């Protein structure tokens, strides 16, 4: 359920970050370590003394730089170990290793590690140019990403028989037809094939294959066992291929025209990075509601690549996301459009399910003619009598932009561990300033409340709204403890500059004092 909520927030609110940062590393070096390669759960345990040996013995080595206290690293660990086992079971050249970056500071500094987990691929012993990992952070994603790098990224199709078998082997395959496989466009295709690891890629150069598939020039063909069956992307002879554009085209057209939100499709839906999602919430047990998919589908083709159409079953897998839209199963059928850039949600004044009505509504949103529908919880009865004021969407403006008050607001998610860790400090801060007439300490659940001109991109986020005109806002980014919060407030929304702490190292025995 936690995983579902985190993933769903790509629609529903600010996303939970995938990395954790730490401002300081503390090293405990052990000079007795040898260059022996030890393992934990099939993963090589690497350090300063055996790193070079690992690179020399393993042609493809994916290394995770982690911190023991990092929650994201702890969640990745089982999947990383399972991926290591899967690769070893298939006798792959690829191996996985890990480095505790908080203890192995020299290695962390050498490879520029500033957040956790960071994964880097070392190929053929090359220590100076590791490749950043770009795959999914799960077992299947890691295995596929490494498999694609351990073998040719695209299968060479030499005749019609091999091509026919390849095209029919999966629901979705990509074939690049090139007159010259050494051309620059073909090299870009191989590059894309190395990154889009969840789809099989093939290449063809033979004239008989161009003829068999009705082609006369270099073309990328996406074959699929759904929708239109085949989509062609001709290579512009003047401009060639752009890797980013081709990747996006393949991602967009690899999706069904109308997707159903399920456990199997959720990753596809969000990784496609289509800027808007049009959602049809319905009850699949109702034949009348199921019939609404026809008009929904008829409208989808007009906006392909710009708007992704998704059906959400309110009694099935989609039930858990309903609260984030302020919906219940009884509200189905209904439509919502989500702008992924800022998670704004748009609603028709009155739901209409014809393809014409849906197209008209979407175009109006894209043209900026429709205002977003902002969620707001109801304020508790004692919201303004507590030491920490409890804000909601409908009370935020009057409190945060009160020109007579300096307002310090914590934007949080109830399930966020970082928010939970600082909750006690925030309550103490509220107690400390509860009798100050011009200082207000407040909090807002950003998963249940939305604000028109403020987008929260992570939890917790702290904003300070100083007294006076101008609707100013200052983001707080320093230490999350009561004393630092207080210094920030007492100094009018900034932290006072402090002279650097200077310490002296005692001289070794037999030496005089250090020079001045």
Coordinates of C-alpha atoms in Angstrom, one line a residue:
X1 CA 0.0 0.0 0.0
X2 CA 2.9 2.4 0.8
X3 CA 4.4 1.6 -2.6
X4 CA 1.0 2.3 -4.3
X5 CA 0.6 5.7 -2.5
X6 CA 4.1 6.8 -3.4
X7 CA 3.6 5.9 -7.0
X8 CA 0.1 7.3 -7.2
X9 CA 1.3 10.7 -6.0
X10 CA 2.7 11.3 -9.5
X11 CA -1.0 12.1 -10.2
X12 CA -2.1 13.0 -6.8
X13 CA 0.4 15.3 -5.2
X14 CA 4.1 16.0 -4.7
X15 CA 6.3 13.0 -5.4
X16 CA 8.4 11.4 -2.7
X17 CA 12.0 11.8 -3.7
X18 CA 14.0 8.8 -4.8
X19 CA 17.3 9.8 -3.1
X20 CA 18.5 11.0 0.2
X21 CA 21.2 13.5 0.7
X22 CA 23.6 13.8 3.6
X23 CA 25.8 16.9 4.3
X24 CA 28.6 15.1 6.1
X25 CA 30.4 11.8 5.8
X26 CA 32.2 10.2 8.7
X27 CA 34.9 7.8 7.8
X28 CA 36.1 4.9 9.9
X29 CA 39.0 3.5 7.8
X30 CA 40.3 0.0 8.5
X31 CA 43.9 -0.3 7.2
X32 CA 43.8 -4.0 7.7
X33 CA 41.4 -4.6 4.8
X34 CA 42.8 -6.8 2.0
X35 CA 41.9 -6.9 -1.6
X36 CA 39.8 -10.1 -1.1
X37 CA 36.3 -9.9 -2.7
X38 CA 33.7 -10.7 0.0
X39 CA 30.0 -11.1 -0.6
X40 CA 26.7 -10.4 1.2
X41 CA 23.6 -12.0 -0.3
X42 CA 25.5 -12.5 -3.6
X43 CA 26.5 -8.8 -3.8
X44 CA 30.2 -8.0 -3.8
X45 CA 31.2 -5.9 -0.7
X46 CA 33.6 -3.3 -2.1
X47 CA 36.0 -0.9 -0.4
X48 CA 39.1 1.1 -1.2
X49 CA 41.4 -1.9 -1.0
X50 CA 39.5 -4.3 -3.3
X51 CA 37.8 -2.0 -5.7
X52 CA 40.5 -2.2 -8.4
X53 CA 40.5 -6.0 -8.2
X54 CA 36.7 -6.1 -8.6
X55 CA 37.0 -3.9 -11.8
X56 CA 39.8 -6.1 -13.2
X57 CA 37.9 -9.4 -12.6
X58 CA 34.4 -8.4 -13.8
X59 CA 33.8 -6.9 -17.2
X60 CA 30.4 -5.4 -16.2
X61 CA 30.1 -4.3 -12.6
X62 CA 27.1 -2.3 -11.3
X63 CA 28.0 -0.7 -8.0
X64 CA 25.5 0.7 -5.5
X65 CA 26.9 3.5 -3.3
X66 CA 24.7 3.6 -0.2
X67 CA 24.4 4.8 3.3
X68 CA 23.3 2.4 6.1
X69 CA 20.8 4.9 7.5
X70 CA 19.2 5.7 4.1
X71 CA 15.6 4.4 3.9
X72 CA 15.7 4.3 0.1
X73 CA 18.8 2.1 0.2
X74 CA 17.2 -0.2 2.7
X75 CA 14.2 -0.7 0.5
X76 CA 16.4 -1.3 -2.6
X77 CA 18.6 -3.9 -0.8
X78 CA 16.4 -7.0 -1.3
X79 CA 15.7 -6.2 -5.0
X80 CA 19.4 -5.6 -5.6
X81 CA 20.3 -8.9 -4.0
X82 CA 17.6 -10.8 -6.0
X83 CA 18.9 -9.2 -9.2
X84 CA 22.5 -10.3 -8.3
X85 CA 21.2 -13.9 -7.9
X86 CA 19.3 -13.8 -11.1
X87 CA 22.3 -12.6 -13.1
X88 CA 24.5 -15.3 -11.6
X89 CA 21.9 -18.0 -12.2
X90 CA 22.0 -17.2 -15.9
X91 CA 25.8 -17.2 -16.0
X92 CA 25.8 -13.5 -17.0
X93 CA 29.1 -11.6 -17.2
X94 CA 27.4 -8.9 -15.2
X95 CA 28.0 -8.7 -11.4
X96 CA 26.6 -6.4 -8.7
X97 CA 28.6 -4.8 -5.9
X98 CA 28.0 -2.2 -3.1
X99 CA 30.0 0.4 -1.3
X100 CA 29.1 2.0 2.0
X101 CA 29.8 5.5 0.9
X102 CA 29.7 6.8 4.5
X103 CA 32.7 4.6 5.5
X104 CA 34.5 4.6 2.1
X105 CA 34.9 8.3 1.8
X106 CA 37.7 8.2 -0.7
X107 CA 35.6 6.2 -3.2
X108 CA 32.6 8.4 -2.6
X109 CA 34.6 11.5 -3.3
X110 CA 36.3 9.9 -6.4
X111 CA 33.0 9.2 -8.0
X112 CA 31.1 12.3 -6.9
X113 CA 28.6 10.6 -4.6
X114 CA 26.3 13.2 -3.1
X115 CA 23.0 11.2 -2.6
X116 CA 21.9 7.7 -1.9
X117 CA 21.5 5.3 -3.4
X118 CA 23.6 6.1 -6.5
X119 CA 24.2 3.3 -9.0
X120 CA 27.1 3.3 -11.5
X121 CA 28.1 0.8 -14.1
X122 CA 31.8 0.1 -14.6
X123 CA 32.7 -1.5 -18.0
X124 CA 35.9 -3.3 -18.9
X125 CA 37.7 -2.1 -15.9
X126 CA 37.3 1.6 -16.8
X127 CA 37.4 3.5 -13.6
X128 CA 37.3 7.0 -14.9
X129 CA 34.1 7.0 -17.0
X130 CA 31.4 4.9 -15.2
X131 CA 27.9 5.0 -16.7
X132 CA 25.0 6.3 -14.6
X133 CA 22.3 3.7 -14.0
X134 CA 19.0 4.8 -15.7
X135 CA 16.8 1.8 -15.1
X136 CA 14.0 1.0 -12.7
X137 CA 14.8 0.4 -9.0
X138 CA 13.4 -3.1 -8.8
X139 CA 14.7 -6.6 -9.5
X140 CA 13.3 -7.0 -13.0
X141 CA 14.4 -3.5 -14.0
X142 CA 18.0 -4.0 -12.8
X143 CA 18.3 -7.4 -14.5
X144 CA 16.9 -6.2 -17.8
X145 CA 19.2 -3.1 -17.8
X146 CA 22.3 -5.3 -17.2
X147 CA 21.3 -7.9 -19.7
X148 CA 20.9 -5.3 -22.4
X149 CA 24.5 -4.2 -21.7
X150 CA 25.9 -7.7 -21.5
X151 CA 24.9 -8.5 -25.1
X152 CA 24.1 -6.6 -28.3
X153 CA 21.3 -4.1 -27.7
X154 CA 19.5 -5.1 -30.9
X155 CA 19.1 -8.5 -32.7
X156 CA 20.3 -8.6 -36.3
X157 CA 17.4 -9.9 -38.5
X158 CA 19.0 -11.4 -41.7
X159 CA 16.0 -12.7 -43.6
X160 CA 12.2 -12.8 -43.7
X161 CA 11.9 -15.9 -41.6
X162 CA 13.9 -14.5 -38.7
X163 CA 12.1 -11.1 -39.0
X164 CA 8.7 -12.7 -38.9
X165 CA 9.6 -14.8 -35.9
X166 CA 11.0 -11.8 -34.1
X167 CA 8.0 -9.5 -34.8
X168 CA 5.6 -12.2 -33.6
X169 CA 7.6 -13.1 -30.5
X170 CA 6.3 -10.4 -28.2
X171 CA 3.2 -8.1 -27.9
X172 CA 5.6 -5.2 -28.6
X173 CA 8.9 -5.1 -30.6
X174 CA 10.9 -2.4 -32.3
X175 CA 12.8 -2.9 -35.6
X176 CA 15.2 -0.4 -37.1
X177 CA 15.5 -0.7 -40.9
X178 CA 18.8 0.9 -42.1
X179 CA 20.5 0.7 -45.5
X180 CA 23.8 1.0 -43.6
X181 CA 24.1 -0.4 -40.1
X182 CA 27.3 1.7 -39.6
X183 CA 25.4 5.0 -40.2
X184 CA 25.1 7.6 -37.6
X185 CA 21.3 7.1 -37.4
X186 CA 21.8 3.4 -36.8
X187 CA 24.2 4.1 -33.9
X188 CA 21.6 6.4 -32.3
X189 CA 19.1 3.5 -32.6
X190 CA 21.5 1.1 -30.8
X191 CA 21.9 3.8 -28.1
X192 CA 18.2 4.0 -27.6
X193 CA 17.9 0.2 -27.6
X194 CA 20.4 0.1 -24.7
X195 CA 18.2 2.4 -22.6
X196 CA 14.6 1.2 -23.5
X197 CA 15.3 -2.2 -21.9
X198 CA 11.7 -3.4 -21.5
X199 CA 11.1 -3.8 -25.3
X200 CA 13.0 -6.1 -27.7
X201 CA 14.9 -4.3 -30.4
X202 CA 15.9 -5.7 -33.8
X203 CA 17.8 -4.3 -36.8
X204 CA 17.6 -5.1 -40.5
X205 CA 19.8 -4.1 -43.4
X206 CA 18.9 -6.7 -46.1
X207 CA 17.1 -5.4 -49.2
X208 CA 14.6 -8.2 -49.1
X209 CA 13.4 -7.1 -45.6
X210 CA 12.9 -3.5 -46.8
X211 CA 10.7 -4.9 -49.6
X212 CA 8.9 -7.4 -47.4
X213 CA 7.8 -4.6 -45.0
X214 CA 7.0 -2.0 -47.8
X215 CA 9.9 0.3 -47.0
X216 CA 12.2 2.3 -49.3
X217 CA 14.2 4.4 -46.8
X218 CA 15.6 4.1 -43.3
X219 CA 12.6 3.7 -40.9
X220 CA 11.9 2.7 -37.3
X221 CA 8.9 0.3 -37.0
X222 CA 7.0 -0.3 -33.8
X223 CA 5.1 -3.6 -34.1
X224 CA 2.3 -4.2 -31.5
X225 CA -0.5 -6.7 -31.0
X226 CA -3.0 -4.0 -30.1
X227 CA -4.5 -0.8 -31.5
X228 CA -3.3 0.0 -35.0
X229 CA -0.7 -2.9 -35.0
X230 CA 2.2 -1.0 -36.5
X231 CA 3.6 2.5 -36.3
X232 CA 6.4 3.8 -38.6
X233 CA 8.9 6.6 -37.8
X234 CA 10.8 7.5 -40.9
X235 CA 14.3 8.7 -40.4
X236 CA 14.8 12.3 -41.7
X237 CA 17.8 12.0 -44.1
X238 CA 18.8 15.6 -43.3
X239 CA 18.3 15.7 -39.5
X240 CA 18.9 12.0 -38.7
X241 CA 17.8 10.5 -35.5
X242 CA 17.6 12.3 -32.1
X243 CA 17.9 9.8 -29.2
X244 CA 15.6 11.7 -26.8
X245 CA 12.9 12.3 -29.4
X246 CA 12.9 8.7 -30.6
X247 CA 12.8 7.4 -27.0
X248 CA 9.8 9.6 -26.3
X249 CA 8.0 8.5 -29.5
X250 CA 8.5 4.9 -28.7
X251 CA 7.3 5.3 -25.1
X252 CA 4.2 7.1 -26.2
X253 CA 3.2 4.7 -29.0
X254 CA 4.1 1.6 -26.9
X255 CA 1.1 2.4 -24.7
X256 CA -2.4 1.4 -25.6
X257 CA -4.5 4.3 -26.7
X258 CA -6.5 3.9 -23.5
X259 CA -4.8 2.3 -20.5
X260 CA -6.4 0.7 -17.5
X261 CA -4.7 1.6 -14.2
X262 CA -3.5 -1.8 -12.8
X263 CA -0.6 -3.1 -10.8
X264 CA 0.9 -4.2 -14.2
X265 CA 0.4 -1.0 -16.1
X266 CA 1.1 1.7 -13.4
X267 CA 4.8 1.8 -14.1
X268 CA 4.2 2.2 -17.8
X269 CA 1.7 5.0 -17.2
X270 CA 4.0 7.1 -15.2
X271 CA 7.3 6.4 -17.0
X272 CA 5.9 7.5 -20.3
X273 CA 6.1 11.1 -19.1
X274 CA 3.0 12.3 -21.0
X275 CA 2.2 15.8 -19.7
X276 CA -1.5 15.3 -19.0
X277 CA -3.6 12.3 -17.9
X278 CA -7.3 12.1 -18.6
X279 CA -8.9 9.7 -16.1
X280 CA -12.3 8.0 -16.4
X281 CA -13.4 6.7 -13.0
X282 CA -15.9 3.9 -13.4
X283 CA -17.3 0.8 -11.7
X284 CA -16.4 -2.1 -14.0
X285 CA -19.3 -4.2 -12.5
X286 CA -21.8 -1.8 -14.1
X287 CA -22.4 -2.5 -17.8
X288 CA -23.8 1.0 -18.3
X289 CA -20.6 2.5 -17.0
X290 CA -18.4 0.2 -19.0
X291 CA -20.2 1.5 -22.1
X292 CA -18.8 4.9 -21.4
X293 CA -15.4 3.7 -22.6
X294 CA -16.5 4.0 -26.2
X295 CA -16.7 7.8 -26.2
X296 CA -13.6 8.0 -24.0
X297 CA -11.6 6.0 -26.5
X298 CA -13.0 7.9 -29.5
X299 CA -11.6 11.1 -28.0
X300 CA -8.2 9.7 -27.2
X301 CA -6.5 9.6 -30.7
X302 CA -6.8 13.4 -31.0
X303 CA -4.4 14.0 -28.1
X304 CA -1.9 11.1 -28.4
X305 CA 1.4 12.1 -26.9
X306 CA -0.1 15.2 -25.2
X307 CA -2.8 13.5 -23.1
X308 CA -2.8 9.9 -21.8
X309 CA -6.3 8.4 -21.4
X310 CA -6.6 6.1 -18.4
X311 CA -9.5 4.1 -17.0
X312 CA -9.6 3.7 -13.2
X313 CA -11.8 1.0 -11.7
X314 CA -13.2 2.5 -8.4
X315 CA -13.9 -1.0 -7.0
X316 CA -10.6 -2.6 -8.1
X317 CA -7.0 -1.5 -8.1
X318 CA -7.9 2.1 -8.4
X319 CA -9.9 2.2 -5.1
X320 CA -6.9 3.3 -3.0
X321 CA -6.3 6.4 -5.1
X322 CA -9.8 7.8 -4.7
X323 CA -9.2 9.8 -1.5
X324 CA -6.5 11.8 -3.2
X325 CA -9.0 13.0 -5.8
X326 CA -11.6 13.7 -3.1
X327 CA -13.7 10.9 -4.5
X328 CA -15.7 7.8 -3.3
X329 CA -16.9 4.8 -5.3
X330 CA -20.3 6.5 -5.4
X331 CA -19.0 9.4 -7.4
X332 CA -18.4 7.1 -10.4
X333 CA -18.7 7.6 -13.3
X334 CA -16.7 10.8 -13.4
X335 CA -13.8 12.4 -15.3
X336 CA -10.7 14.2 -14.1
X337 CA -7.8 15.7 -16.1
X338 CA -4.4 15.9 -14.3
X339 CA -1.6 18.3 -15.4
X340 CA 1.5 16.2 -14.4
X341 CA 3.9 19.2 -14.2
X342 CA 2.2 20.6 -11.1
X343 CA -0.4 17.9 -10.3
X344 CA -3.3 20.3 -10.9
X345 CA -6.6 18.5 -11.4
X346 CA -9.4 19.7 -13.6
X347 CA -13.1 18.8 -13.6
X348 CA -16.0 19.4 -15.9
X349 CA -18.8 21.6 -14.5
X350 CA -21.1 18.6 -15.2
X351 CA -19.7 15.3 -16.4
X352 CA -20.5 14.6 -20.1
X353 CA -19.1 11.4 -21.6
X354 CA -19.5 11.9 -25.4
X355 CA -16.2 12.0 -27.4
X356 CA -17.2 15.6 -28.5
X357 CA -17.7 16.8 -24.9
X358 CA -14.4 15.2 -23.8
X359 CA -12.4 16.7 -26.6
X360 CA -13.9 20.1 -26.0
X361 CA -13.1 20.0 -22.3
X362 CA -9.5 18.8 -22.8
X363 CA -8.8 21.5 -25.4
X364 CA -10.2 24.1 -23.1
X365 CA -7.9 23.0 -20.3
X366 CA -4.9 23.0 -22.7
X367 CA -5.8 26.5 -23.8
X368 CA -5.8 27.7 -20.2
X369 CA -9.6 28.4 -20.1
X370 CA -10.4 26.1 -17.2
X371 CA -9.4 26.7 -13.6
X372 CA -8.1 23.7 -11.6
X373 CA -10.2 22.1 -8.9
X374 CA -8.3 22.4 -5.6
X375 CA -8.8 19.9 -2.8
X376 CA -9.4 21.2 0.7
X377 CA -10.1 19.3 3.9
X378 CA -12.4 20.8 6.5
X379 CA -10.6 22.7 9.2
X380 CA -10.8 21.1 12.7
X381 CA -12.9 23.1 15.2
X382 CA -9.9 24.0 17.2
X383 CA -7.5 24.6 14.3
X384 CA -6.6 28.1 15.4
X385 CA -6.4 27.5 19.2
X386 CA -3.6 24.9 19.1
X387 CA 0.1 25.9 19.4
X388 CA 0.6 24.7 15.9
X389 CA -2.3 26.0 13.7
X390 CA -3.8 23.4 11.4
X391 CA -4.3 24.9 8.0
X392 CA -6.4 23.5 5.1
X393 CA -6.8 24.7 1.5
X394 CA -9.7 27.0 2.3
X395 CA -8.1 28.7 5.3
X396 CA -4.5 29.0 4.0
X397 CA -4.7 32.4 2.3
X398 CA -6.2 34.2 5.2
X399 CA -3.5 32.9 7.6
X400 CA -0.3 32.8 5.5
X401 CA -0.8 36.2 3.9
X402 CA -2.0 38.1 7.0
X403 CA 0.1 41.2 6.7
X404 CA 0.3 41.5 10.5
X405 CA 1.8 38.1 11.1
X406 CA 5.0 36.2 10.3
X407 CA 3.8 32.7 9.5
X408 CA 6.0 29.6 9.4
X409 CA 4.3 26.7 7.7
X410 CA 5.2 23.0 7.5
X411 CA 3.8 21.2 4.4
X412 CA 3.8 17.5 5.2
X413 CA 2.4 14.1 4.2
X414 CA 1.0 11.9 7.0
X415 CA 3.0 8.8 5.8
X416 CA 6.3 10.6 5.3
X417 CA 9.0 9.3 7.7
X418 CA 11.0 12.6 7.5
X419 CA 7.9 14.5 8.5
X420 CA 7.3 12.1 11.4
X421 CA 10.9 12.5 12.6
X422 CA 10.6 16.3 12.9
X423 CA 7.0 16.4 14.3
X424 CA 8.1 16.7 17.9
X425 CA 10.4 19.6 17.1
X426 CA 7.6 21.4 15.3
X427 CA 5.3 21.0 18.2
X428 CA 7.9 22.4 20.6
X429 CA 8.4 25.3 18.3
X430 CA 4.6 25.9 18.4
X431 CA 4.7 25.9 22.2
X432 CA 7.6 28.3 22.3
X433 CA 5.9 30.9 20.1
X434 CA 2.2 30.3 21.0
X435 CA 2.0 33.6 22.9
X436 CA 3.8 35.8 20.3
X437 CA 1.3 38.0 18.6
X438 CA 3.2 38.4 15.4
X439 CA 4.5 34.8 14.9
X440 CA 2.3 31.9 13.8
X441 CA 3.6 28.3 13.6
X442 CA 1.3 26.2 11.3
X443 CA 1.1 23.0 9.3
X444 CA -0.8 21.8 6.2
X445 CA -1.4 18.2 5.0
X446 CA -0.3 18.7 1.4
X447 CA -1.8 15.3 0.4
X448 CA -5.3 16.5 1.3
X449 CA -5.1 20.2 0.4
X450 CA -4.0 22.0 -2.7
X451 CA -3.0 25.6 -3.2
X452 CA -3.4 27.5 -6.5
X453 CA 0.0 29.2 -6.7
X454 CA 2.2 27.0 -4.5
X455 CA 3.4 23.6 -5.6
X456 CA 5.0 21.3 -3.0
X457 CA 7.6 18.9 -4.6
X458 CA 8.7 17.0 -1.5
X459 CA 8.1 16.4 2.2
X460 CA 8.5 18.1 4.5
X461 CA 8.7 21.5 2.8
X462 CA 9.0 24.5 5.1
X463 CA 7.9 28.0 4.0
X464 CA 8.1 31.3 5.8
X465 CA 5.6 34.1 5.0
X466 CA 6.8 37.4 6.4
X467 CA 4.5 40.1 7.6
X468 CA 3.8 43.1 5.3
X469 CA 2.5 43.5 1.8
X470 CA 3.7 41.7 -1.3
X471 CA 2.7 38.1 -0.6
X472 CA 6.4 37.1 0.0
X473 CA 7.5 33.5 0.6
X474 CA 10.9 32.2 1.8
X475 CA 11.8 28.5 1.7
X476 CA 13.6 27.2 4.8
X477 CA 16.4 24.8 3.9
X478 CA 18.5 24.5 7.1
X479 CA 18.6 22.2 10.1
X480 CA 15.3 20.9 11.4
X481 CA 15.7 21.5 15.1
X482 CA 14.0 23.9 17.5
X483 CA 17.0 26.1 18.1
X484 CA 17.8 26.6 14.4
X485 CA 14.1 27.3 13.7
X486 CA 14.1 29.9 16.5
X487 CA 17.2 31.6 15.2
X488 CA 15.5 31.8 11.8
X489 CA 12.4 33.4 13.2
X490 CA 14.2 35.8 15.6
X491 CA 16.3 37.0 12.6
X492 CA 13.2 37.8 10.5
X493 CA 13.3 34.8 8.2
X494 CA 17.0 34.4 7.6
X495 CA 19.7 32.6 9.6
X496 CA 22.4 34.9 11.1
X497 CA 25.8 34.4 9.7
X498 CA 28.1 32.8 12.3
X499 CA 31.9 32.9 12.3
X500 CA 33.4 29.6 11.3
X501 CA 34.3 27.4 14.2
X502 CA 38.1 27.3 14.5
X503 CA 39.8 24.5 16.4
X504 CA 43.5 23.7 17.0
X505 CA 45.0 20.3 16.8
X506 CA 47.3 19.6 19.8
X507 CA 50.9 19.1 18.8
X508 CA 52.5 15.7 18.8
X509 CA 54.6 14.8 21.8
X510 CA 58.0 16.4 21.5
X511 CA 56.8 19.2 19.2
X512 CA 56.1 22.8 19.9
X513 CA 52.8 24.6 19.4
X514 CA 51.4 24.9 15.8
X515 CA 52.6 28.0 14.0
X516 CA 50.3 31.1 13.9

